Short mmCIF file of C-alpha atoms and ligand atoms in Angstrom, two decimals:
data_model
loop_
_atom_site.label_atom_id
_atom_site.label_comp_id
_atom_site.label_asym_id
_atom_site.label_seq_id
_atom_site.Cartn_x
_atom_site.Cartn_y
_atom_site.Cartn_z
CA MET N 1341 8.11 -34.88 5.18
CA ARG N 1342 9.16 -31.56 7.00
CA ASN N 1343 6.97 -30.64 9.96
CA ILE N 1344 5.92 -27.13 9.48
CA ASP N 1345 4.36 -25.26 12.19
CA PHE N 1346 1.73 -22.96 10.86
CA ASP N 1347 -1.02 -20.63 12.17
CA LYS N 1348 -3.90 -19.63 9.79
CA PHE N 1349 -5.33 -16.11 9.58
CA SER N 1350 -7.86 -17.48 7.15
CA GLU N 1351 -8.28 -20.07 4.28
CA HIS N 1352 -5.73 -18.29 2.15
CA SER N 1353 -3.34 -16.67 4.55
CA LEU N 1354 -1.01 -18.22 7.21
CA VAL N 1355 1.83 -17.73 9.28
CA LEU N 1356 4.85 -20.20 9.03
CA ARG N 1357 6.20 -20.23 12.62
CA ASN N 1358 9.92 -20.13 12.86
CA TYR N 1359 10.27 -20.85 9.08
CA ALA N 1360 13.15 -18.48 8.67
CA LYS N 1361 14.99 -19.07 11.89
CA ASN N 1362 17.72 -21.29 10.62
CA PHE N 1363 18.61 -18.52 8.13
CA ASP N 1364 18.50 -15.64 10.45
CA THR N 1365 22.24 -14.84 10.50
CA GLN N 1366 22.56 -15.08 6.98
CA LEU N 1367 19.43 -12.83 6.41
CA LEU N 1368 20.67 -10.18 8.85
CA GLU N 1369 24.31 -10.16 7.01
CA GLU N 1370 22.41 -9.63 3.72
CA ILE N 1371 20.33 -6.77 5.26
CA GLU N 1372 23.67 -5.35 6.57
CA ASN N 1373 25.12 -5.58 3.07
CA ILE N 1374 22.14 -3.84 1.36
CA VAL N 1375 22.15 -1.05 3.77
CA LYS N 1376 25.74 -0.34 3.00
CA GLN N 1377 24.67 0.27 -0.64
CA ASN N 1378 21.23 1.86 0.11
CA ASP N 1379 20.53 3.08 3.65
CA PHE N 1380 17.21 3.11 5.43
CA ARG N 1381 15.18 6.44 5.21
CA HIS N 1382 11.79 7.62 6.48
CA MET N 1383 9.50 8.01 3.50
CA LYS N 1384 6.59 10.50 3.50
CA THR N 1385 3.17 9.42 2.50
CA PRO N 1386 1.58 11.48 -0.43
CA LYS N 1387 -0.13 13.55 2.24
CA GLY N 1388 3.17 14.49 3.72
CA HIS N 1389 3.24 12.38 6.80
CA GLN N 1390 6.57 10.86 7.74
CA MET N 1391 6.25 7.10 8.12
CA SER N 1392 7.49 5.75 11.62
CA ALA N 1393 9.10 2.66 10.02
CA SER N 1394 12.25 3.41 7.93
CA MET N 1395 12.65 1.66 4.63
CA THR N 1396 14.96 0.49 1.89
CA ASN N 1397 14.60 -2.13 -1.10
CA CYS N 1398 16.44 -4.72 -2.88
CA GLY N 1399 15.53 -6.45 -6.22
CA GLU N 1400 14.58 -5.29 -9.71
CA TYR N 1401 11.78 -2.97 -8.25
CA GLY N 1402 11.58 -0.95 -4.96
CA TRP N 1403 8.65 0.47 -3.42
CA VAL N 1404 8.63 4.15 -2.75
CA SER N 1405 6.25 6.87 -1.31
CA ASP N 1406 6.50 10.52 -1.65
CA LYS N 1407 4.38 13.51 -2.75
CA PHE N 1408 3.81 11.90 -6.15
CA GLY N 1409 2.25 8.81 -4.72
CA TYR N 1410 2.96 5.06 -3.84
CA ARG N 1411 4.63 3.15 -6.65
CA TYR N 1412 7.40 0.80 -7.61
CA GLU N 1413 10.56 2.05 -9.18
CA LYS N 1414 13.53 0.46 -10.95
CA THR N 1415 15.86 3.14 -9.51
CA ASP N 1416 15.93 4.74 -6.07
CA PRO N 1417 14.67 8.47 -6.63
CA LYS N 1418 17.03 9.42 -3.82
CA THR N 1419 20.20 8.19 -5.62
CA ASN N 1420 18.87 7.64 -9.19
CA GLN N 1421 20.59 4.33 -8.86
CA PRO N 1422 19.16 0.74 -9.23
CA TRP N 1423 18.33 -0.93 -5.97
CA PRO N 1424 20.81 -3.46 -4.65
CA LYS N 1425 20.61 -6.86 -6.07
CA MET N 1426 18.18 -9.33 -4.34
CA PRO N 1427 19.98 -11.84 -2.32
CA GLU N 1428 19.36 -15.51 -3.44
CA ILE N 1429 18.47 -16.51 0.06
CA PHE N 1430 15.56 -13.83 0.08
CA ARG N 1431 14.13 -15.13 -3.27
CA ASP N 1432 14.57 -18.89 -2.45
CA LEU N 1433 13.13 -18.54 1.08
CA ALA N 1434 10.12 -16.63 -0.20
CA ARG N 1435 9.66 -19.19 -3.02
CA SER N 1436 9.75 -22.08 -0.65
CA ALA N 1437 7.46 -20.26 1.96
CA ALA N 1438 4.97 -19.67 -0.95
CA ASP N 1439 5.35 -23.46 -2.13
CA ASP N 1440 4.52 -24.56 1.30
CA SER N 1441 1.55 -22.54 1.53
CA GLY N 1442 -0.01 -23.59 -1.85
CA TYR N 1443 1.23 -20.63 -3.98
CA ILE N 1444 3.62 -22.60 -6.32
CA ASN N 1445 6.33 -20.94 -8.46
CA PHE N 1446 6.24 -17.63 -6.58
CA GLU N 1447 8.79 -15.27 -8.37
CA SER N 1448 9.52 -12.07 -6.59
CA ASP N 1449 11.00 -9.15 -8.31
CA ALA N 1450 10.84 -6.72 -5.26
CA CYS N 1451 11.80 -6.75 -1.62
CA LEU N 1452 10.78 -3.91 0.64
CA ILE N 1453 12.80 -3.87 3.93
CA ASN N 1454 11.06 -2.11 6.75
CA ARG N 1455 12.92 -1.30 10.02
CA TYR N 1456 11.00 -0.63 13.23
CA ARG N 1457 12.16 0.73 16.47
CA PRO N 1458 10.00 0.47 19.55
CA LYS N 1459 6.92 2.89 19.12
CA ALA N 1460 6.99 2.66 15.37
CA ALA N 1461 3.79 1.23 13.77
CA MET N 1462 2.27 0.66 10.29
CA ALA N 1463 -1.19 2.03 10.03
CA LEU N 1464 -3.88 -0.12 8.26
CA HIS N 1465 -3.32 -0.29 4.55
CA GLN N 1466 -3.84 -2.47 1.44
CA ASP N 1467 -0.96 -3.58 -0.71
CA LYS N 1468 -2.27 -2.60 -4.12
CA ASP N 1469 0.55 -1.09 -6.05
CA GLU N 1470 1.48 -4.43 -7.64
CA HIS N 1471 0.22 -5.43 -11.20
CA ASP N 1472 -0.83 -8.89 -10.57
CA PHE N 1473 -3.03 -9.63 -7.51
CA THR N 1474 -3.10 -13.40 -8.16
CA GLN N 1475 0.49 -13.36 -6.81
CA PRO N 1476 0.73 -13.79 -3.11
CA ILE N 1477 2.92 -11.65 -0.61
CA VAL N 1478 5.55 -13.30 1.58
CA SER N 1479 6.66 -11.38 4.65
CA ILE N 1480 9.55 -12.28 6.84
CA SER N 1481 9.93 -11.00 10.43
CA LEU N 1482 13.09 -10.70 12.27
CA GLY N 1483 13.97 -9.21 15.74
CA ILE N 1484 11.36 -7.97 18.20
CA SER N 1485 7.94 -9.30 18.12
CA VAL N 1486 4.96 -7.20 16.96
CA THR N 1487 1.15 -7.53 16.94
CA PHE N 1488 -0.02 -7.83 13.38
CA LEU N 1489 -3.53 -6.58 12.43
CA PHE N 1490 -5.39 -8.51 9.70
CA GLY N 1491 -8.47 -6.72 8.69
CA GLY N 1492 -11.15 -7.07 6.07
CA LEU N 1493 -11.59 -5.86 2.50
CA THR N 1494 -12.91 -2.48 4.02
CA ARG N 1495 -10.98 -0.36 6.34
CA THR N 1496 -13.79 -0.41 8.98
CA GLU N 1497 -13.84 -4.28 9.53
CA LYS N 1498 -12.39 -5.16 12.91
CA PRO N 1499 -9.13 -6.78 12.34
CA VAL N 1500 -7.99 -10.10 13.92
CA THR N 1501 -4.52 -9.84 15.63
CA LYS N 1502 -1.55 -12.28 15.55
CA GLU N 1503 1.77 -11.90 17.30
CA LEU N 1504 4.60 -12.23 14.81
CA HIS N 1505 8.10 -13.23 16.24
CA HIS N 1506 11.57 -13.59 14.95
CA GLY N 1507 11.78 -16.00 12.19
CA ASP N 1508 8.15 -16.15 11.40
CA ILE N 1509 7.00 -15.81 7.71
CA VAL N 1510 3.38 -14.63 6.76
CA VAL N 1511 2.10 -15.62 3.42
CA TRP N 1512 -1.06 -14.46 1.92
CA GLY N 1513 -2.85 -14.24 -1.41
CA GLY N 1514 -6.07 -15.24 -3.22
CA PRO N 1515 -9.12 -13.46 -1.97
CA ASP N 1516 -7.14 -12.16 0.99
CA ARG N 1517 -4.74 -10.33 -1.19
CA LEU N 1518 -6.52 -6.88 -0.80
CA ARG N 1519 -7.17 -7.18 2.71
CA PHE N 1520 -6.32 -4.22 5.09
CA HIS N 1521 -3.49 -4.75 7.55
CA GLY N 1522 -0.94 -3.08 9.81
CA VAL N 1523 1.08 -3.48 12.92
CA ARG N 1524 0.53 -2.09 16.29
CA PRO N 1525 3.29 0.17 17.84
CA LEU N 1526 6.12 -1.88 18.92
CA LYS N 1527 6.72 -2.36 22.50
CA ASN N 1528 10.07 -1.58 24.21
CA ASN N 1529 12.04 -4.79 23.74
CA THR N 1530 15.37 -6.13 22.77
CA HIS N 1531 16.15 -9.25 20.74
CA PRO N 1532 19.24 -11.16 21.51
CA LEU N 1533 20.64 -11.29 17.94
CA VAL N 1534 18.98 -8.12 16.42
CA GLY N 1535 18.67 -5.61 19.37
CA PRO N 1536 15.91 -3.17 19.90
CA LEU N 1537 14.78 -3.53 16.29
CA ARG N 1538 12.40 -5.34 14.05
CA PHE N 1539 13.03 -5.93 10.36
CA ASN N 1540 10.18 -7.00 8.02
CA LEU N 1541 11.09 -8.08 4.50
CA THR N 1542 8.09 -8.10 2.16
CA LEU N 1543 8.65 -9.99 -1.03
CA ARG N 1544 6.38 -9.37 -4.05
CA LYS N 1545 6.04 -9.65 -7.66
CA ALA N 1546 5.61 -5.97 -8.46
CA ASN N 1547 5.55 -6.30 -12.21
C1 MD6 M 1894 5.13 -5.51 8.55
N1 MD6 M 1894 3.83 -5.78 6.59
O1 MD6 M 1894 4.92 -6.62 8.87
C2 MD6 M 1894 4.24 -4.81 7.61
N2 MD6 M 1894 1.84 -6.28 3.74
O2 MD6 M 1894 5.93 -4.83 9.28
C3 MD6 M 1894 3.09 -5.44 5.63
O3 MD6 M 1894 2.65 -4.38 5.29
C4 MD6 M 1894 2.53 -6.69 4.87
O4 MD6 M 1894 3.42 -8.34 6.30
C5 MD6 M 1894 1.44 -7.46 2.95
C6 MD6 M 1894 1.65 -8.66 3.30
C7 MD6 M 1894 2.33 -9.01 4.54
C8 MD6 M 1894 2.73 -8.11 5.24
FE1 FE M 1895 1.35 -4.28 3.56
#
């Protein structure tokens, strides 16, 4: 039996500490390869605000935001091309993290890649553009650490916080699936392997 170090947010959501660490170079190489095909960009919210994290996608569906709203698209509206293929290591790692968290047979068809520089943040939001809320979300952190905010089902509930570090994987679902969450502005910092950056891979079943 493998010894998994986990840290629970709640009954249905947890952080698997260091779960992705052994794969970090491989994951970073795959990100680099994706970015060569489809570069990071700052998307705008439907209200016209530029997001401070920059984003790209891989997999069958990519998450996009612009004046027409938040949604999943099979092609990148910027290039009209399909998103880069999902690397097997992303899908396999997400599936195994989900399995180890009690969500068996998780099949992701979308991976949003967020890149944060110091001071970038993610305001409280719900992930609700997917079709099937019975499917969990698996989120992989690489690079500099961040304070993750895990709120309630309403925006006003005071969030609990967890530090997420390089190699940690968050898995959540069930009754927590629609909880508000976000990340605090990143502090100035440098990670030995990643530099002054944080990457977050969010794997989902969009459709
Ligand atoms: C981030 N993550 O960690 C932003 N959403 O940079 C998310 O928005 C997120 O980590 C749903 C589930 C897990 C997450
Ligand atoms: Fe989210």
